[in-house]
Coordinates of N, CA and C in Angstrom, one line a residue:
Q22 N 0.8 -1.2 0.0 CA 0.0 0.0 0.0 C 0.9 1.2 0.0
V23 N 0.2 2.4 -0.2 CA 0.9 3.6 -0.2 C 0.3 4.6 0.8
Q24 N 1.2 5.3 1.5 CA 0.8 6.3 2.5 C 0.8 7.7 1.8
L25 N -0.2 8.5 2.1 CA -0.4 9.8 1.5 C -0.5 10.9 2.5
V26 N 0.1 12.0 2.3 CA 0.1 13.2 3.2 C -0.2 14.4 2.4
E27 N -1.3 15.1 2.6 CA -1.6 16.3 1.9 C -1.0 17.5 2.7
S28 N -0.8 18.6 1.9 CA -0.3 19.8 2.5 C -0.6 21.0 1.7
E29 N -0.3 22.2 2.2 CA -0.4 23.5 1.5 C -1.9 24.0 1.4
G30 N -2.8 23.4 2.2 CA -4.0 24.1 2.4 C -3.9 25.3 3.2
G31 N -5.0 26.1 3.4 CA -4.9 27.3 4.2 C -6.1 28.2 3.9
L32 N -6.0 29.4 4.4 CA -7.1 30.4 4.3 C -6.7 31.3 3.2
V33 N -7.7 31.5 2.2 CA -7.5 32.3 1.1 C -8.7 33.1 0.8
Q34 N -8.6 34.1 0.0 CA -9.7 35.0 -0.4 C -10.3 34.5 -1.7
A35 N -11.6 34.7 -1.9 CA -12.2 34.3 -3.2 C -11.5 35.0 -4.4
G36 N -11.3 34.2 -5.4 CA -10.5 34.6 -6.6 C -9.0 34.3 -6.5
D37 N -8.5 33.9 -5.4 CA -7.1 33.6 -5.2 C -6.8 32.2 -5.8
S38 N -5.6 31.9 -5.9 CA -5.1 30.6 -6.3 C -4.4 29.9 -5.1
L39 N -4.5 28.5 -5.2 CA -3.9 27.7 -4.1 C -3.4 26.4 -4.7
K40 N -2.3 25.9 -4.4 CA -1.8 24.6 -4.9 C -1.6 23.6 -3.8
L41 N -2.4 22.6 -3.8 CA -2.3 21.6 -2.8 C -1.3 20.5 -3.3
S42 N -0.6 19.9 -2.3 CA 0.4 18.8 -2.6 C 0.0 17.6 -1.9
C43 N 0.3 16.4 -2.5 CA 0.1 15.1 -1.8 C 1.4 14.3 -2.0
Q44 N 2.0 14.0 -0.9 CA 3.3 13.3 -1.0 C 3.0 11.8 -0.6
A45 N 3.5 10.9 -1.4 CA 3.3 9.5 -1.2 C 4.6 8.9 -0.7
S46 N 4.4 7.8 0.1 CA 5.5 7.0 0.5 C 5.1 5.5 0.7
G47 N 6.0 4.6 0.8 CA 5.7 3.2 1.0 C 5.6 2.4 -0.3
R48 N 5.2 3.1 -1.4 CA 5.2 2.5 -2.7 C 5.2 3.6 -3.7
T49 N 5.8 3.4 -4.9 CA 5.9 4.4 -5.9 C 4.6 4.9 -6.4
L50 N 4.4 6.2 -6.5 CA 3.2 6.8 -6.9 C 2.7 6.4 -8.3
S51 N 3.7 6.0 -9.1 CA 3.3 5.7 -10.5 C 2.5 4.5 -10.6
S52 N 2.4 3.7 -9.6 CA 1.5 2.5 -9.6 C 0.0 2.8 -9.5
Y53 N -0.3 4.0 -9.2 CA -1.7 4.4 -8.9 C -2.3 5.5 -9.8
V54 N -3.6 5.3 -10.1 CA -4.4 6.4 -10.5 C -4.6 7.2 -9.2
M55 N -4.5 8.5 -9.3 CA -4.7 9.4 -8.2 C -5.9 10.3 -8.3
G56 N -6.5 10.6 -7.2 CA -7.6 11.5 -7.2 C -7.6 12.5 -6.0
W57 N -8.4 13.5 -6.2 CA -8.7 14.4 -5.1 C -10.2 14.4 -4.8
F58 N -10.5 14.4 -3.5 CA -11.9 14.5 -3.0 C -11.9 15.6 -2.0
R59 N -13.1 16.1 -1.7 CA -13.3 17.1 -0.6 C -14.5 16.8 0.1
Q60 N -14.5 17.3 1.4 CA -15.7 17.2 2.2 C -15.9 18.5 3.0
A61 N -17.0 19.2 2.7 CA -17.4 20.4 3.4 C -18.1 20.0 4.7
A62 N -18.1 21.0 5.6 CA -18.8 20.8 6.9 C -20.3 20.4 6.6
G63 N -20.7 19.3 7.2 CA -22.1 18.9 7.1 C -22.5 18.3 5.8
K64 N -21.5 18.0 4.9 CA -21.8 17.4 3.6 C -21.0 16.1 3.5
E65 N -21.4 15.4 2.4 CA -20.7 14.1 2.1 C -19.5 14.4 1.3
R66 N -18.5 13.5 1.4 CA -17.3 13.6 0.6 C -17.6 13.5 -0.9
E67 N -17.0 14.4 -1.7 CA -17.3 14.4 -3.1 C -16.1 14.4 -3.9
F68 N -16.2 13.9 -5.1 CA -15.1 13.8 -6.1 C -14.8 15.2 -6.6
V69 N -13.5 15.4 -6.8 CA -13.0 16.7 -7.3 C -12.3 16.5 -8.6
A70 N -11.2 15.6 -8.6 CA -10.4 15.4 -9.8 C -9.7 14.1 -9.7
A71 N -9.3 13.5 -10.9 CA -8.5 12.3 -10.9 C -7.6 12.4 -12.1
I72 N -6.5 11.6 -12.0 CA -5.4 11.7 -13.0 C -4.9 10.3 -13.2
S73 N -4.6 9.9 -14.5 CA -4.1 8.6 -14.8 C -2.7 8.4 -14.3
R74 N -2.2 7.2 -14.4 CA -0.8 6.9 -14.0 C 0.2 7.7 -14.7
T75 N 0.0 7.9 -16.0 CA 1.0 8.7 -16.8 C 0.8 10.2 -16.7
G76 N -0.4 10.6 -16.2 CA -0.7 12.0 -16.2 C -1.3 12.6 -17.4
L77 N -1.5 11.7 -18.4 CA -2.0 12.2 -19.7 C -3.6 12.3 -19.7
N78 N -4.2 11.6 -18.8 CA -5.7 11.7 -18.8 C -6.2 12.2 -17.5
K79 N -7.1 13.2 -17.5 CA -7.6 13.8 -16.3 C -9.1 13.9 -16.4
Y80 N -9.7 13.9 -15.2 CA -11.2 14.1 -15.1 C -11.5 15.0 -14.0
Y81 N -12.5 15.8 -14.2 CA -12.9 16.8 -13.2 C -14.4 16.8 -12.9
A82 N -14.7 17.1 -11.7 CA -16.1 17.4 -11.4 C -16.5 18.7 -12.1
D83 N -17.8 18.7 -12.4 CA -18.3 19.9 -13.1 C -18.1 21.2 -12.3
S84 N -18.2 21.1 -11.0 CA -18.1 22.2 -10.1 C -16.7 22.9 -10.2
V85 N -15.7 22.2 -10.6 CA -14.3 22.7 -10.6 C -13.7 22.7 -12.0
K86 N -14.3 22.2 -12.9 CA -13.8 22.1 -14.3 C -13.5 23.5 -14.8
G87 N -12.3 23.7 -15.4 CA -12.0 25.0 -15.9 C -11.3 25.9 -14.8
R88 N -11.4 25.5 -13.6 CA -10.7 26.3 -12.5 C -9.6 25.5 -11.8
F89 N -9.8 24.2 -11.6 CA -8.8 23.4 -11.0 C -8.0 22.6 -12.0
T90 N -6.8 22.3 -11.7 CA -5.9 21.4 -12.5 C -5.2 20.4 -11.6
I91 N -5.4 19.1 -12.0 CA -4.6 18.1 -11.3 C -3.4 17.7 -12.1
S92 N -2.3 17.4 -11.4 CA -1.1 17.1 -12.1 C -0.3 16.1 -11.2
R93 N 0.7 15.5 -11.8 CA 1.6 14.6 -10.9 C 3.0 14.7 -11.4
E94 N 3.9 14.4 -10.5 CA 5.3 14.2 -10.8 C 5.7 12.9 -10.2
N95 N 5.7 11.9 -11.0 CA 5.9 10.5 -10.4 C 7.3 10.3 -9.9
A96 N 8.3 11.0 -10.5 CA 9.6 10.9 -10.0 C 9.8 11.5 -8.6
K97 N 8.9 12.4 -8.2 CA 8.9 13.0 -6.9 C 7.8 12.4 -6.0
N98 N 7.1 11.4 -6.5 CA 6.0 10.7 -5.7 C 5.0 11.8 -5.2
T99 N 4.7 12.7 -6.1 CA 3.8 13.8 -5.6 C 2.7 14.1 -6.7
V100 N 1.5 14.4 -6.2 CA 0.4 14.8 -7.0 C 0.0 16.2 -6.5
Y101 N -0.5 17.0 -7.4 CA -0.9 18.3 -7.0 C -2.3 18.6 -7.5
L102 N -2.9 19.6 -6.8 CA -4.2 20.2 -7.2 C -4.0 21.7 -7.2
L103 N -4.0 22.3 -8.4 CA -3.9 23.7 -8.5 C -5.3 24.2 -8.5
M104 N -5.7 25.1 -7.6 CA -7.0 25.6 -7.4 C -6.9 27.1 -7.8
N105 N -7.6 27.4 -8.9 CA -7.6 28.8 -9.5 C -9.0 29.3 -9.3
S106 N -9.0 30.7 -9.1 CA -10.3 31.3 -9.0 C -11.2 30.7 -8.0
V107 N -10.7 30.5 -6.8 CA -11.4 29.8 -5.8 C -12.7 30.6 -5.3
K108 N -13.7 29.8 -4.9 CA -14.9 30.4 -4.4 C -15.2 29.9 -3.0
P109 N -16.0 30.6 -2.3 CA -16.4 30.2 -0.9 C -16.9 28.8 -0.8
E110 N -17.6 28.3 -1.9 CA -18.1 27.0 -1.9 C -17.1 25.9 -2.0
D111 N -15.8 26.3 -2.3 CA -14.7 25.4 -2.4 C -14.2 25.1 -1.0
T112 N -14.7 25.8 0.0 CA -14.2 25.5 1.4 C -14.5 24.1 1.8
A113 N -13.5 23.3 2.2 CA -13.7 21.9 2.6 C -12.3 21.4 3.0
V114 N -12.4 20.2 3.6 CA -11.1 19.4 3.8 C -10.9 18.7 2.5
Y115 N -9.7 18.8 2.0 CA -9.3 18.1 0.7 C -8.5 16.9 1.0
Y116 N -8.8 15.8 0.3 CA -8.1 14.5 0.5 C -7.6 14.1 -0.8
C117 N -6.3 13.6 -0.8 CA -5.9 12.9 -2.0 C -6.0 11.4 -1.7
A118 N -6.2 10.6 -2.8 CA -6.4 9.2 -2.7 C -5.8 8.5 -3.9
A119 N -5.5 7.2 -3.6 CA -4.8 6.4 -4.6 C -5.6 5.2 -5.0
S120 N -5.7 4.9 -6.3 CA -6.5 3.8 -6.8 C -5.7 2.8 -7.6
L121 N -6.0 1.5 -7.6 CA -5.4 0.5 -8.4 C -6.2 0.2 -9.6
S122 N -7.3 1.0 -9.8 CA -8.1 0.8 -11.0 C -7.4 1.0 -12.3
Y123 N -7.8 0.3 -13.3 CA -7.1 0.4 -14.6 C -7.3 1.8 -15.2
S124 N -8.5 2.4 -15.0 CA -8.8 3.6 -15.7 C -9.1 4.7 -14.6
V125 N -9.1 5.9 -15.0 CA -9.4 7.0 -14.1 C -10.8 6.8 -13.6
S126 N -11.0 7.0 -12.3 CA -12.3 6.7 -11.6 C -12.7 7.9 -10.8
V127 N -14.0 8.1 -10.7 CA -14.6 9.1 -9.8 C -15.3 8.4 -8.6
N128 N -15.2 7.1 -8.5 CA -15.9 6.3 -7.5 C -14.9 6.1 -6.3
P129 N -15.3 6.6 -5.2 CA -14.4 6.5 -4.0 C -14.1 5.1 -3.6
T130 N -15.0 4.1 -4.0 CA -14.7 2.7 -3.7 C -13.4 2.2 -4.3
D131 N -13.1 2.8 -5.5 CA -11.9 2.4 -6.2 C -10.6 2.9 -5.6
F132 N -10.7 3.8 -4.7 CA -9.5 4.3 -4.1 C -9.2 3.6 -2.7
V133 N -8.0 3.0 -2.7 CA -7.7 2.1 -1.6 C -6.9 2.8 -0.5
S134 N -6.2 3.9 -0.8 CA -5.4 4.6 0.2 C -5.8 6.1 0.2
W135 N -5.9 6.7 1.4 CA -6.3 8.0 1.6 C -5.4 8.8 2.5
G136 N -5.2 10.1 2.2 CA -4.5 10.9 3.1 C -5.4 11.4 4.2
Q137 N -4.8 12.1 5.2 CA -5.6 12.6 6.3 C -6.3 13.9 6.0
G138 N -6.0 14.6 4.9 CA -6.7 15.8 4.5 C -6.0 17.1 4.9
T139 N -6.3 18.1 4.1 CA -5.8 19.4 4.4 C -7.0 20.4 4.3
Q140 N -7.1 21.3 5.2 CA -8.2 22.3 5.2 C -8.0 23.4 4.2
V141 N -9.0 23.7 3.4 CA -9.0 24.9 2.5 C -10.2 25.7 2.9
T142 N -10.0 27.0 3.3 CA -11.0 27.9 3.6 C -11.0 29.1 2.7
V143 N -12.1 29.4 2.0 CA -12.1 30.5 1.1 C -13.1 31.5 1.7
S144 N -12.6 32.7 1.9 CA -13.4 33.8 2.5 C -13.8 34.7 1.3
S145 N -15.0 35.4 1.5 CA -15.5 36.3 0.5 C -15.2 37.8 1.0

């Protein structure tokens, strides 16, 4: 299995940009499809973005498409989420997750390893 640690969350203003990082250990990141999920207070965890093992294929939730960009650097065992033009509704705990699925997935069941999350708060 792989262990994941998110970082670089914080408090930002609406319209700002923020880049989250997810550092993997225990197994090379290149073995996994990677995803980002988020959970706002009082709400269920929801899919945000996913990226294939090579980084060539990406998938985004409609709520973030055009604003967020997922990327990875397998040589550094790191996946990123660039959050551009953030909105107050983006406020949540953000989790990275790893999947052994063959293809990019939005189903949390396909993700076998999860980080502990990093808080992102967007003020207006």
